[in-house]
XYZ file of C-alpha atoms in Angstrom:
759
model
C 1.403 -33.464 0.463
C -1.746 -35.039 -0.566
C -2.656 -35.849 2.942
C -1.923 -32.399 4.177
C -4.124 -30.680 1.246
C -6.908 -33.034 2.264
C -6.428 -32.311 6.354
C -6.517 -28.472 5.226
C -9.670 -28.962 3.192
C -11.225 -31.117 6.128
C -10.575 -28.243 8.958
C -11.662 -25.697 6.220
C -14.935 -27.637 5.692
C -15.178 -28.147 9.564
C -14.760 -24.287 10.045
C -17.129 -23.553 7.651
C -19.594 -25.408 9.118
C -19.377 -24.378 12.868
C -19.250 -20.725 11.355
C -22.646 -21.315 9.631
C -23.881 -23.203 13.068
C -22.422 -20.246 15.517
C -23.304 -17.391 13.390
C -26.122 -15.219 14.845
C -29.476 -16.000 13.321
C -31.719 -12.987 12.893
C -34.965 -13.854 13.636
C -37.563 -12.503 11.440
C -41.043 -11.784 12.520
C -42.607 -14.261 10.303
C -40.284 -17.138 11.904
C -41.535 -16.625 15.248
C -44.355 -18.505 16.394
C -46.071 -14.847 16.990
C -45.276 -13.900 13.441
C -48.115 -11.775 11.377
C -50.219 -14.859 10.922
C -50.772 -14.690 14.824
C -51.051 -11.015 14.901
C -54.917 -9.563 15.481
C -55.569 -7.872 11.823
C -59.336 -7.766 11.655
C -61.174 -5.484 14.350
C -64.634 -4.767 14.704
C -65.675 -1.931 16.546
C -69.091 -1.214 18.809
C -69.957 1.943 20.356
C -73.514 3.603 21.537
C -74.539 3.688 17.394
C -74.694 -0.021 17.816
C -76.756 -0.355 20.773
C -74.307 0.192 24.131
C -75.496 2.020 26.745
C -72.051 4.343 27.217
C -69.060 4.146 25.057
C -66.699 3.837 28.112
C -65.964 -0.105 28.800
C -65.090 -0.759 32.507
C -65.662 -4.758 32.340
C -66.022 -7.717 30.120
C -67.326 -10.920 31.058
C -67.263 -14.100 28.604
C -69.648 -16.901 28.875
C -69.776 -19.388 26.226
C -71.476 -17.303 23.297
C -72.515 -14.635 25.462
C -70.269 -11.243 25.921
C -71.406 -9.101 28.823
C -70.374 -5.586 29.272
C -70.173 -2.994 31.975
C -69.703 0.436 30.917
C -70.358 3.655 32.799
C -73.716 4.139 31.637
C -75.133 0.782 32.071
C -75.068 -3.348 31.401
C -75.054 -4.791 28.033
C -75.118 -8.471 26.718
C -73.926 -9.399 23.066
C -75.256 -12.760 21.788
C -76.434 -13.951 18.363
C -74.920 -10.491 16.535
C -77.734 -8.769 18.931
C -77.058 -6.238 21.802
C -79.205 -6.079 25.161
C -79.086 -3.031 27.169
C -80.179 -2.192 30.945
C -79.981 1.390 32.236
C -81.524 3.311 35.380
C -84.563 3.183 33.076
C -84.536 -0.803 33.256
C -84.257 -0.777 36.696
C -80.337 -1.053 37.159
C -79.783 0.251 40.604
C -76.384 1.833 39.352
C -75.170 2.654 35.937
C -71.413 2.220 36.239
C -70.547 -1.375 36.084
C -67.069 -2.121 37.062
C -67.145 -6.029 37.107
C -69.005 -9.036 36.091
C -69.414 -12.846 36.976
C -71.766 -15.533 36.221
C -72.838 -18.121 38.684
C -71.977 -21.342 36.972
C -75.441 -23.244 38.095
C -78.108 -21.198 38.652
C -76.919 -18.381 36.110
C -77.147 -15.586 38.309
C -75.442 -12.281 37.040
C -73.333 -10.731 39.685
C -72.500 -7.137 38.945
C -69.725 -4.991 40.534
C -70.605 -0.922 40.272
C -68.150 1.997 40.639
C -69.466 3.649 43.717
C -73.240 1.989 44.280
C -71.801 -1.334 45.698
C -72.809 -5.201 44.542
C -76.007 -5.898 42.241
C -77.649 -9.269 41.482
C -79.573 -9.868 38.267
C -81.703 -12.912 38.634
C -84.770 -13.822 36.936
C -84.948 -10.181 35.493
C -85.062 -8.675 38.813
C -82.025 -6.369 40.229
C -81.284 -6.912 43.737
C -78.805 -4.143 45.426
C -76.125 -4.693 48.117
C -74.001 -1.544 49.807
C -72.622 -0.677 52.940
C -75.705 -0.013 54.604
C -77.826 -2.767 53.918
C -75.162 -5.787 53.704
C -72.027 -7.013 54.682
C -70.451 -5.325 52.033
C -67.123 -3.498 52.823
C -66.885 -0.859 50.354
C -69.021 0.612 47.621
C -66.146 0.540 45.053
C -66.334 -2.515 43.615
C -62.969 -3.492 41.852
C -63.656 -6.994 40.794
C -66.129 -9.967 41.557
C -65.607 -13.895 41.166
C -68.359 -16.353 41.698
C -66.586 -19.703 43.189
C -68.947 -22.539 43.797
C -71.973 -20.677 46.130
C -69.782 -17.729 47.276
C -69.224 -14.466 45.710
C -66.182 -12.898 46.287
C -66.090 -9.124 45.860
C -63.253 -6.947 46.083
C -63.794 -3.442 47.563
C -62.158 0.039 48.510
C -62.701 -0.982 52.168
C -61.844 -4.596 51.936
C -62.439 -8.081 50.904
C -66.357 -9.502 51.103
C -67.346 -12.951 50.898
C -71.293 -13.798 50.557
C -72.449 -17.511 51.054
C -75.477 -17.240 48.568
C -76.808 -20.545 50.517
C -76.795 -19.189 53.900
C -77.085 -15.592 53.086
C -73.938 -14.949 55.475
C -71.199 -12.195 55.052
C -67.543 -12.675 55.569
C -64.707 -9.724 55.540
C -60.849 -9.939 55.198
C -58.625 -7.398 55.173
C -61.023 -4.773 56.560
C -60.075 -1.377 56.162
C -59.149 -0.049 59.592
C -58.317 3.356 60.848
C -55.426 2.488 62.507
C -53.759 0.725 59.481
C -52.376 1.719 56.157
C -54.919 1.836 53.691
C -56.547 -1.253 52.419
C -58.251 -2.009 49.149
C -58.795 -4.975 46.723
C -58.101 -4.272 43.456
C -58.229 -7.745 41.635
C -59.237 -11.194 42.292
C -58.184 -14.323 40.314
C -59.260 -18.147 41.193
C -58.082 -21.568 40.478
C -59.296 -25.088 41.428
C -57.871 -24.744 44.842
C -56.510 -21.217 45.452
C -57.920 -17.655 45.378
C -55.481 -14.758 44.585
C -56.351 -11.343 45.912
C -54.296 -8.489 44.594
C -54.267 -5.588 47.401
C -53.304 -1.862 46.762
C -49.924 -0.910 48.494
C -49.719 -4.540 49.596
C -48.829 -6.971 47.254
C -50.709 -9.918 46.377
C -52.570 -12.641 49.477
C -53.341 -16.204 48.048
C -56.296 -17.848 49.875
C -56.248 -21.791 50.194
C -59.693 -23.169 50.221
C -58.698 -26.336 51.922
C -57.187 -25.107 54.991
C -58.846 -21.638 54.967
C -55.929 -19.800 55.460
C -53.976 -16.761 53.829
C -50.524 -16.712 52.577
C -48.326 -13.776 51.386
C -47.052 -14.266 47.790
C -43.779 -12.780 47.616
C -42.519 -11.588 44.158
C -39.089 -10.221 43.053
C -39.269 -6.473 42.265
C -36.383 -4.884 41.155
C -35.536 -1.697 42.738
C -35.230 1.526 40.580
C -31.522 2.603 42.268
C -29.887 -0.785 42.431
C -30.865 -2.248 45.816
C -31.818 -6.141 45.841
C -35.705 -6.561 45.549
C -38.605 -4.813 46.668
C -42.399 -5.584 46.643
C -44.317 -3.102 44.412
C -45.725 0.484 45.621
C -49.137 -0.592 43.931
C -50.491 -3.966 42.855
C -52.943 -3.222 39.985
C -53.939 -6.773 39.121
C -53.086 -10.575 39.528
C -54.222 -13.629 36.919
C -53.462 -17.085 38.294
C -53.599 -20.321 36.499
C -52.683 -23.773 37.968
C -49.224 -23.897 36.916
C -48.346 -20.160 36.479
C -49.307 -16.816 38.012
C -49.079 -13.138 36.433
C -48.792 -10.195 38.354
C -48.773 -6.219 37.058
C -47.939 -3.238 38.598
C -48.332 0.448 36.767
C -45.057 -0.310 35.293
C -43.906 -3.894 35.430
C -45.167 -7.233 34.946
C -44.178 -10.533 36.914
C -44.512 -14.048 35.742
C -44.217 -17.062 38.193
C -43.197 -19.768 36.115
C -44.004 -23.685 36.674
C -40.495 -24.077 38.377
C -41.710 -21.208 40.832
C -38.887 -18.920 39.241
C -40.059 -15.180 38.565
C -39.476 -13.463 35.440
C -39.906 -9.700 35.776
C -39.826 -7.152 33.065
C -40.376 -3.398 33.248
C -42.025 -1.603 30.441
C -38.701 0.365 29.643
C -37.264 -2.935 28.750
C -39.862 -3.480 26.212
C -39.433 -0.184 24.576
C -42.663 1.312 26.262
C -41.089 4.016 28.602
C -44.125 6.396 27.895
C -46.806 4.182 29.042
C -48.604 2.755 32.143
C -50.503 -0.424 32.703
C -54.312 0.117 33.199
C -55.142 -3.765 33.353
C -54.165 -7.660 32.541
C -55.383 -10.444 30.937
C -53.730 -13.819 30.416
C -54.412 -16.641 27.855
C -53.169 -19.548 29.886
C -49.309 -19.812 31.035
C -47.690 -18.532 28.005
C -49.475 -15.305 26.660
C -50.498 -11.851 28.522
C -52.153 -8.812 27.274
C -51.483 -5.545 28.957
C -54.017 -2.828 28.334
C -52.115 0.640 28.617
C -53.288 4.247 27.985
C -52.186 4.147 24.426
C -52.635 0.419 22.937
C -52.166 -2.961 23.863
C -48.884 -5.161 24.499
C -48.831 -8.583 24.129
C -45.868 -10.657 26.374
C -45.143 -14.079 24.386
C -44.044 -16.912 26.655
C -42.664 -16.334 29.891
C -39.056 -17.320 29.294
C -38.688 -14.543 26.528
C -38.599 -11.182 25.621
C -40.533 -10.990 22.676
C -43.747 -8.765 22.728
C -46.149 -7.204 20.056
C -47.509 -3.683 20.397
C -50.760 -2.492 19.232
C -51.215 1.431 19.163
C -52.667 4.026 16.669
C -50.380 5.964 14.449
C -52.991 8.674 13.221
C -56.136 10.340 14.560
C -58.259 8.224 12.438
C -58.504 4.239 12.591
C -55.159 3.245 11.454
C -53.257 1.135 13.751
C -49.709 -0.882 13.946
C -48.729 -3.899 15.600
C -45.041 -3.466 16.461
C -42.870 -7.042 17.229
C -39.963 -6.489 19.343
C -37.378 -8.658 21.239
C -35.264 -6.893 24.251
C -36.905 -3.854 23.071
C -35.626 -3.689 19.486
C -37.913 -3.778 16.753
C -37.842 -7.061 14.603
C -40.888 -5.581 12.332
C -44.096 -3.874 12.034
C -47.372 -4.653 10.540
C -50.141 -2.164 9.258
C -53.982 -2.590 10.929
C -57.186 -1.063 9.489
C -59.221 -0.254 10.920
C -58.207 -0.372 14.522
C -60.137 -0.583 17.632
C -62.226 2.404 18.562
C -60.178 4.138 21.275
C -56.411 3.411 22.515
C -57.215 3.805 26.130
C -57.712 0.240 27.245
C -59.742 -0.341 30.255
C -60.361 -4.018 30.173
C -59.575 -7.597 27.956
C -61.128 -10.656 27.691
C -60.917 -14.062 25.551
C -63.622 -15.545 23.827
C -61.698 -18.815 22.253
C -59.240 -17.324 19.785
C -60.797 -14.225 19.523
C -60.275 -11.186 22.262
C -62.674 -8.176 23.185
C -61.018 -4.956 24.208
C -62.751 -2.562 26.200
C -61.810 1.396 25.689
C -62.646 4.576 26.777
C -64.289 5.194 23.447
C -65.915 1.808 22.630
C -65.786 -2.039 22.710
C -63.230 -3.853 20.180
C -63.589 -7.485 18.979
C -60.284 -8.389 17.638
C -60.057 -11.877 15.255
C -57.123 -13.605 13.791
C -59.140 -15.904 11.135
C -60.280 -12.593 9.438
C -58.394 -11.394 6.340
C -55.418 -9.867 7.144
C -54.013 -6.536 5.509
C -52.074 -8.425 3.104
C -54.758 -10.441 1.755
C -56.685 -7.134 1.057
C -54.163 -5.881 -1.198
C -53.964 -8.771 -2.780
C -57.309 -8.723 -3.665
C -57.393 -4.938 -4.548
C -54.484 -5.177 -7.094
C -56.270 -7.743 -8.685
C -59.485 -5.573 -8.797
C -57.237 -2.859 -10.069
C -57.213 -0.681 -6.888
C -54.391 0.460 -4.747
C -54.083 -0.125 -1.049
C -56.617 -1.860 1.418
C -60.099 -1.556 0.666
C -61.925 1.188 2.439
C -63.469 0.522 5.697
C -66.007 2.343 7.780
C -64.617 4.843 10.072
C -65.617 4.028 13.547
C -66.888 6.853 15.579
C -63.949 7.349 18.331
C -66.008 9.630 20.844
C -69.608 10.292 21.679
C -71.188 13.436 20.447
C -70.914 16.434 22.586
C -73.881 16.482 24.986
C -75.934 19.652 24.990
C -74.834 22.314 26.941
C -76.575 21.742 30.445
C -77.967 24.566 32.813
C -74.327 24.973 34.889
C -71.184 23.443 34.531
C -70.246 21.696 37.879
C -66.926 21.839 39.452
C -66.060 19.724 42.562
C -63.886 20.662 45.346
C -62.440 17.950 47.751
C -60.300 17.349 50.306
C -59.887 13.642 51.732
C -58.905 14.575 54.788
C -62.002 16.371 55.882
C -64.422 13.208 55.266
C -63.984 12.063 58.683
C -66.379 11.236 61.469
C -67.023 13.512 64.219
C -69.479 14.514 66.837
C -71.972 17.581 66.705
C -70.502 20.402 68.461
C -67.016 19.377 68.191
C -64.302 21.588 67.385
C -63.294 21.149 63.536
C -59.950 20.270 63.152
C -57.242 22.042 61.636
C -57.164 20.312 58.571
C -61.079 20.924 58.130
C -60.381 24.295 58.811
C -57.884 24.424 55.720
C -60.748 22.514 53.870
C -62.936 25.480 54.352
C -60.239 28.305 53.145
C -59.693 26.102 50.374
C -63.499 26.205 49.129
C -63.350 29.893 49.632
C -60.749 30.120 47.160
C -62.252 27.973 44.674
C -65.722 29.670 44.872
C -63.781 32.924 44.558
C -62.356 31.833 41.375
C -65.482 30.127 39.838
C -67.336 33.559 40.867
C -65.047 35.532 39.071
C -65.271 33.299 35.933
C -69.187 33.510 36.022
C -68.919 37.371 36.355
C -67.139 37.444 32.865
C -70.021 35.395 31.379
C -69.336 31.637 32.493
C -68.768 28.509 30.055
C -68.340 30.365 26.545
C -70.383 33.741 27.376
C -73.492 31.473 28.106
C -73.377 28.968 31.104
C -72.131 29.564 34.377
C -70.136 27.393 36.458
C -71.266 25.696 39.773
C -69.256 24.359 42.864
C -70.516 21.229 44.142
C -69.245 19.192 46.763
C -69.385 15.778 48.362
C -72.678 14.317 48.950
C -73.460 15.191 52.591
C -71.500 18.633 51.871
C -67.716 18.962 51.806
C -65.844 19.769 54.975
C -68.671 18.997 57.338
C -67.101 16.200 58.880
C -69.882 13.787 58.490
C -70.491 10.290 56.550
C -69.640 7.010 57.085
C -67.945 6.383 53.439
C -64.446 6.414 52.648
C -62.550 9.474 51.075
C -62.521 7.931 47.459
C -66.400 7.889 47.314
C -66.336 11.164 46.927
C -64.318 11.425 43.572
C -66.680 9.116 42.271
C -69.681 10.515 43.386
C -68.286 14.039 41.855
C -67.827 12.356 38.668
C -70.564 10.218 38.325
C -73.631 11.641 40.301
C -72.771 14.980 40.500
C -71.340 15.171 36.628
C -68.173 17.248 37.656
C -66.223 18.319 34.234
C -63.536 18.845 36.863
C -62.181 18.631 40.495
C -60.064 20.790 42.417
C -58.721 18.971 45.159
C -55.768 18.063 47.869
C -54.138 14.784 47.508
C -50.971 14.432 49.593
C -48.674 11.183 49.899
C -51.124 9.773 52.484
C -54.144 9.824 49.972
C -52.902 6.820 47.538
C -56.036 4.926 47.339
C -57.873 8.417 46.605
C -55.370 8.991 44.169
C -55.705 5.575 42.447
C -59.415 5.448 42.709
C -59.743 9.090 40.849
C -57.356 7.840 38.275
C -59.642 4.871 37.380
C -62.672 7.059 37.741
C -60.988 9.033 34.725
C -61.855 12.860 35.706
C -59.729 15.643 35.155
C -58.127 16.485 38.724
C -56.123 19.708 39.753
C -53.866 19.330 42.858
C -53.155 21.977 45.100
C -51.028 20.343 47.189
C -47.357 21.375 47.800
C -46.274 17.744 49.197
C -44.152 15.339 47.718
C -46.243 13.120 44.934
C -46.824 9.340 46.095
C -46.208 6.811 43.505
C -49.885 6.827 42.302
C -49.701 10.454 41.388
C -46.552 10.076 39.547
C -48.120 7.698 36.955
C -51.607 9.072 36.622
C -52.637 11.029 33.386
C -55.439 12.616 35.133
C -53.935 14.429 37.778
C -52.411 17.971 37.503
C -50.146 19.986 39.590
C -50.602 23.874 39.767
C -48.356 25.411 37.622
C -46.197 27.084 40.405
C -46.393 24.172 42.775
C -45.634 21.185 40.142
C -42.678 19.441 40.242
C -42.334 18.848 36.198
C -42.161 22.490 35.632
C -39.172 22.669 37.966
C -37.522 20.195 36.323
C -37.865 21.857 33.161
C -36.129 24.660 34.444
C -33.414 22.957 35.613
C -33.350 21.281 31.894
C -33.243 24.508 30.700
C -30.393 25.712 32.405
C -28.393 22.577 32.033
C -29.122 21.902 28.079
C -29.861 25.353 26.624
C -27.824 27.552 28.762
C -24.969 25.016 29.741
C -24.808 25.587 33.324
C -23.575 22.521 35.502
C -23.113 24.248 39.031
C -26.227 25.455 40.460
C -26.794 26.457 43.905
C -30.187 26.864 45.583
C -31.760 29.088 48.242
C -34.569 27.912 49.770
C -37.472 30.234 50.968
C -39.275 30.169 54.072
C -41.946 28.061 53.002
C -40.371 26.615 49.554
C -38.687 23.487 51.126
C -40.688 21.424 48.488
C -38.895 23.019 45.830
C -35.572 22.627 47.194
C -36.238 18.900 47.325
C -37.328 18.634 43.663
C -34.215 20.507 42.561
C -31.788 18.534 44.586
C -33.567 15.219 43.326
C -33.777 16.027 39.715
C -30.422 17.942 39.504
C -28.804 14.461 41.100
C -30.546 12.482 38.390
C -29.197 14.855 35.726
C -25.856 14.322 36.894
C -25.366 17.830 38.243
C -25.817 17.681 41.897
C -26.492 21.082 43.907
C -22.955 22.552 44.900
C -24.904 24.330 47.342
C -27.990 24.750 49.647
C -28.827 27.492 51.953
C -32.269 27.724 54.003
C -33.596 31.105 54.622
C -34.248 32.008 58.404
C -37.557 32.238 59.743
C -37.236 36.278 59.695
C -36.087 36.151 55.865
C -32.572 36.790 56.697
C -29.300 34.504 55.806
C -26.488 33.810 57.982
C -23.019 35.068 57.724
C -21.952 31.428 57.127
C -24.770 30.838 54.895
C -23.527 33.794 52.719
C -19.670 32.785 53.124
C -20.667 28.984 51.966
C -22.640 30.439 49.069
C -19.996 32.627 48.298
C -17.200 29.910 47.940
C -18.984 27.221 46.268
C -17.935 28.570 42.954
C -21.766 28.681 41.486
C -22.540 29.377 37.826
C -26.511 30.085 38.813
C -28.125 30.827 42.330
C -31.578 29.168 42.006
C -34.374 30.769 44.080
C -37.816 30.460 44.903
C -39.150 33.589 47.292
C -41.693 36.168 47.005
C -40.647 39.384 44.939
C -39.229 41.134 48.196
C -37.257 38.685 49.399
C -35.660 37.687 46.058
C -34.776 41.533 45.279
C -33.132 41.444 48.880
C -30.829 38.338 47.779
C -30.261 39.817 44.516
C -29.329 43.171 46.098
C -26.684 41.351 48.450
C -25.041 39.060 45.926
C -24.285 42.092 43.561
C -23.169 44.125 46.366
C -20.902 41.200 47.457
C -19.371 40.817 44.070
C -21.212 37.635 43.294
C -22.361 38.197 39.426
C -24.008 34.542 38.923
C -27.381 34.245 37.134
C -29.874 34.721 39.285
C -33.410 32.853 38.711
C -36.220 33.386 40.736
C -39.958 32.774 40.871
C -43.023 34.259 39.023
C -43.575 36.214 42.028
C -40.056 38.269 40.446
C -42.498 39.674 37.363
C -43.909 42.227 39.961
C -42.982 45.526 39.132
C -41.904 45.766 42.887
C -38.902 43.564 42.237
C -37.482 45.529 39.597
C -37.495 48.616 41.631
C -36.056 46.832 44.859
C -33.377 44.776 42.502
C -31.782 48.149 41.908
C -30.214 49.797 38.801
C -27.613 47.013 37.819
C -29.551 43.979 38.685
C -27.289 41.723 36.370
C -28.219 38.628 34.592
C -31.881 37.815 36.021
C -34.027 34.775 34.472
C -37.504 33.609 35.626
C -40.541 31.507 34.287
C -43.576 32.937 32.759
C -46.913 31.952 33.772
C -49.041 30.969 30.878
C -52.542 32.536 30.509
C -52.131 35.207 33.315
C -51.738 39.260 33.189
C -47.519 39.244 33.505
C -47.885 42.871 34.951
C -50.091 41.682 37.941
C -48.606 38.757 39.782
C -51.327 36.248 40.850
C -50.783 36.115 44.029
C -50.910 39.697 44.662
C -54.138 40.234 42.721
C -55.517 36.958 44.956
C -54.712 38.523 48.258
C -56.668 41.740 47.060
C -59.494 39.987 45.835
C -59.741 37.865 48.604
C -59.423 40.417 51.433
C -62.159 42.333 49.528
C -64.775 39.492 49.260
C -64.290 37.858 52.586
C -63.028 40.699 54.631
C -59.531 38.928 56.040
C -56.337 37.758 54.476
C -56.227 34.571 52.873
C -53.802 31.931 54.159
C -50.761 31.001 52.376
C -52.564 27.462 51.303
C -55.674 29.239 49.699
C -53.629 30.638 46.719
C -52.849 27.360 45.015
C -56.599 26.124 45.070
C -57.247 29.639 43.422
C -55.085 29.147 40.934
C -55.554 25.810 40.028
C -59.053 26.436 39.694
C -58.553 29.059 37.334
C -56.231 26.609 35.129
C -59.060 24.087 35.043
C -61.774 26.615 33.979
C -59.653 27.815 31.197
C -59.186 24.363 30.061
C -62.649 23.493 30.030
C -63.042 26.844 28.248
C -61.249 25.748 25.525
C -61.963 22.105 25.348
C -65.518 22.181 25.796
C -67.233 19.627 27.543
C -65.263 16.225 27.076
C -63.294 15.188 29.755
C -60.355 13.564 28.104
C -60.081 17.083 25.913
C -59.844 19.094 29.272
C -57.335 16.596 30.590
C -55.530 16.952 27.068
C -55.966 20.814 27.341
C -54.537 20.966 30.832
C -51.412 19.332 29.634
C -50.932 21.822 26.686
C -51.313 24.801 29.141
C -48.236 23.805 30.868
C -50.002 22.334 34.020
C -48.799 19.000 32.997
C -49.926 15.605 34.132
C -47.626 14.391 37.091
C -48.211 10.839 35.207
C -45.678 12.025 32.306
C -42.668 10.029 33.059
C -40.189 12.232 30.782
C -39.574 16.161 30.803
C -39.477 16.102 27.208
C -42.644 18.337 26.449
C -40.757 21.760 26.621
C -38.070 20.639 24.270
C -40.369 19.661 21.284
C -42.969 22.769 21.745
C -45.901 21.192 23.218
C -45.956 22.649 26.740
C -46.209 26.620 27.496
C -42.704 26.644 29.450
C -41.636 29.970 28.452
C -38.406 31.487 30.165
C -38.019 35.032 30.441
C -34.829 37.329 31.228
C -34.689 40.851 32.594
C -33.195 43.338 29.971
C -33.119 47.041 30.791
C -36.011 46.908 33.122
C -38.408 44.636 31.054
C -39.258 41.045 30.635
C -37.923 39.530 27.450
C -38.165 35.621 26.095
C -35.042 34.036 26.663
C -34.393 32.483 23.143
C -30.805 31.556 23.872
């Protein structure tokens, strides 16, 4: 009996020990190697008030005790707690400095510029290299790397290499007219290899011993479950002797010592609302990602710990959120935080970190007193909370109103080389029509008093004159020229799926762009917070309409009728309805004469649809509605903004039934915009406008309204465009209308008039 009790006690003890050992252990933030003691809680900010030439920081390079800074307005160096700045007045050939590196022996400073080529600072003198006076492949420089006596320059036209001993240039991955767009967006060098990130083309590795290039294949997850794919757009690459970091807009891949890849999407880190702007890595185990809303630190490529630095109010209060597998483990308050949350570049100086934002420079340290220490000190002194710190200016003071407000109009297709007297291309003719429509909108705004009743708007074009068909520069150069040289406060332009590089450059330039294209968006446009679609053409507004039908009204069976020129809307409806889990139950195309075949009507009548969704003009919409009601089809009819016309109400008959549309913000609903535009264009130019001209007119009006409301700050203009409902294509989720941040207003027809649909 005793042996039995002893045996039971022994097994009970063993079971208890095993239970303790096998029980899941909750990891506290302070128990992990990246706990609060390793979080950067002490930040110092620098702006133009401290001596910077500009608050928009484009590049950082650390060399010993020196910190070199490239800004939109010039070059700066920080040493011994003092700033030294160089601008155009000091002989700097180009103000926007986008890349910096220093020769290890002669200390020459090599500068990449955003639109002006390559610059060398040597002995107090500036030397300038561009496409016309050197072997530089492009004037937009993404990165510069000095390796021994060679200067490697990543540009929008390819990769150029200058041998400083022989002054000989070499070009790799040269951009050609018969190949896909090529731009080198990042460089990273180790003792033996040089890695080059190619926009739309992955990563290439150059072996300095053999002199050959090889392709680096990275495993990227396909969104819809296919095996692997190369990333759509490569942003940056960071190489070390034993590992490689590689980022796209929404994912980061880390190649470990054993050549195994670890891939993490921002969605997996709980950051589905962000996009990556830049990358910096500290060795093989730590990477920092700059986003449009703060910083993300990845700790060790083999686990899923991350730290997210982001602002939590409109002042200088930030928070560090520690996550594992997307789940929050803890939060740490930070005050004051960096001066801005749109991070453009990152560099390390020992344990310190330097962060460049669009509103100033931030210097983060680990060894400063953290918030807990400050609270303890304040408690002993009888005060509550952390001691007050000076609030760092977040934005430059608004400049004086200029003599005019430049608005640029650009169409990349029209910046081509042609011979004198050669007939203009069809795209060039479209470009001229776009320009006339933009000019009409600007002239009408000026007739109303211009910007805030005082300053006229001014139409500006590229350096050689838009749509003239001349110029050796690439299309994206005009976006930079419009923003930096012509000082445009916004751009109205045409960006299609083939303009991926121009879209990438336009986004990095950070100027609001209203895209009046109806083409399906490229991946680069989808992730850009600076590119907007006209409200009638914007895919997001169509997604919001479907969300209203599915979520607010409870419908699940939607049939779609495509107008003669509205096949793109049909593509948006089809794709998004499938994503929401309610695929279209029927699709019907309207013939070239505006008619619908008998078989088409039969299919529409027999699909058991709850909603018939169309996007046609007022006359055609009324005809479809009359036929539906005559055939006994009483489903909800949804039409475009065109049916707000009084003519539609008359043509629809006395019993139109249930009809729904979407209001167009900031327009006179009693007079449809397209109808007014046709009248005004015809009166002004003596001919009827082509169909492609109205989106340019509409987009210009939205841009002018945003500038009028927001004032002369580009970021404020961008935010106002989003608030107006002309939402940035970079928004990854269609949630704005649900929380009231977007002017999405559904209207229903009730007793011959339009009323808000609040159901």
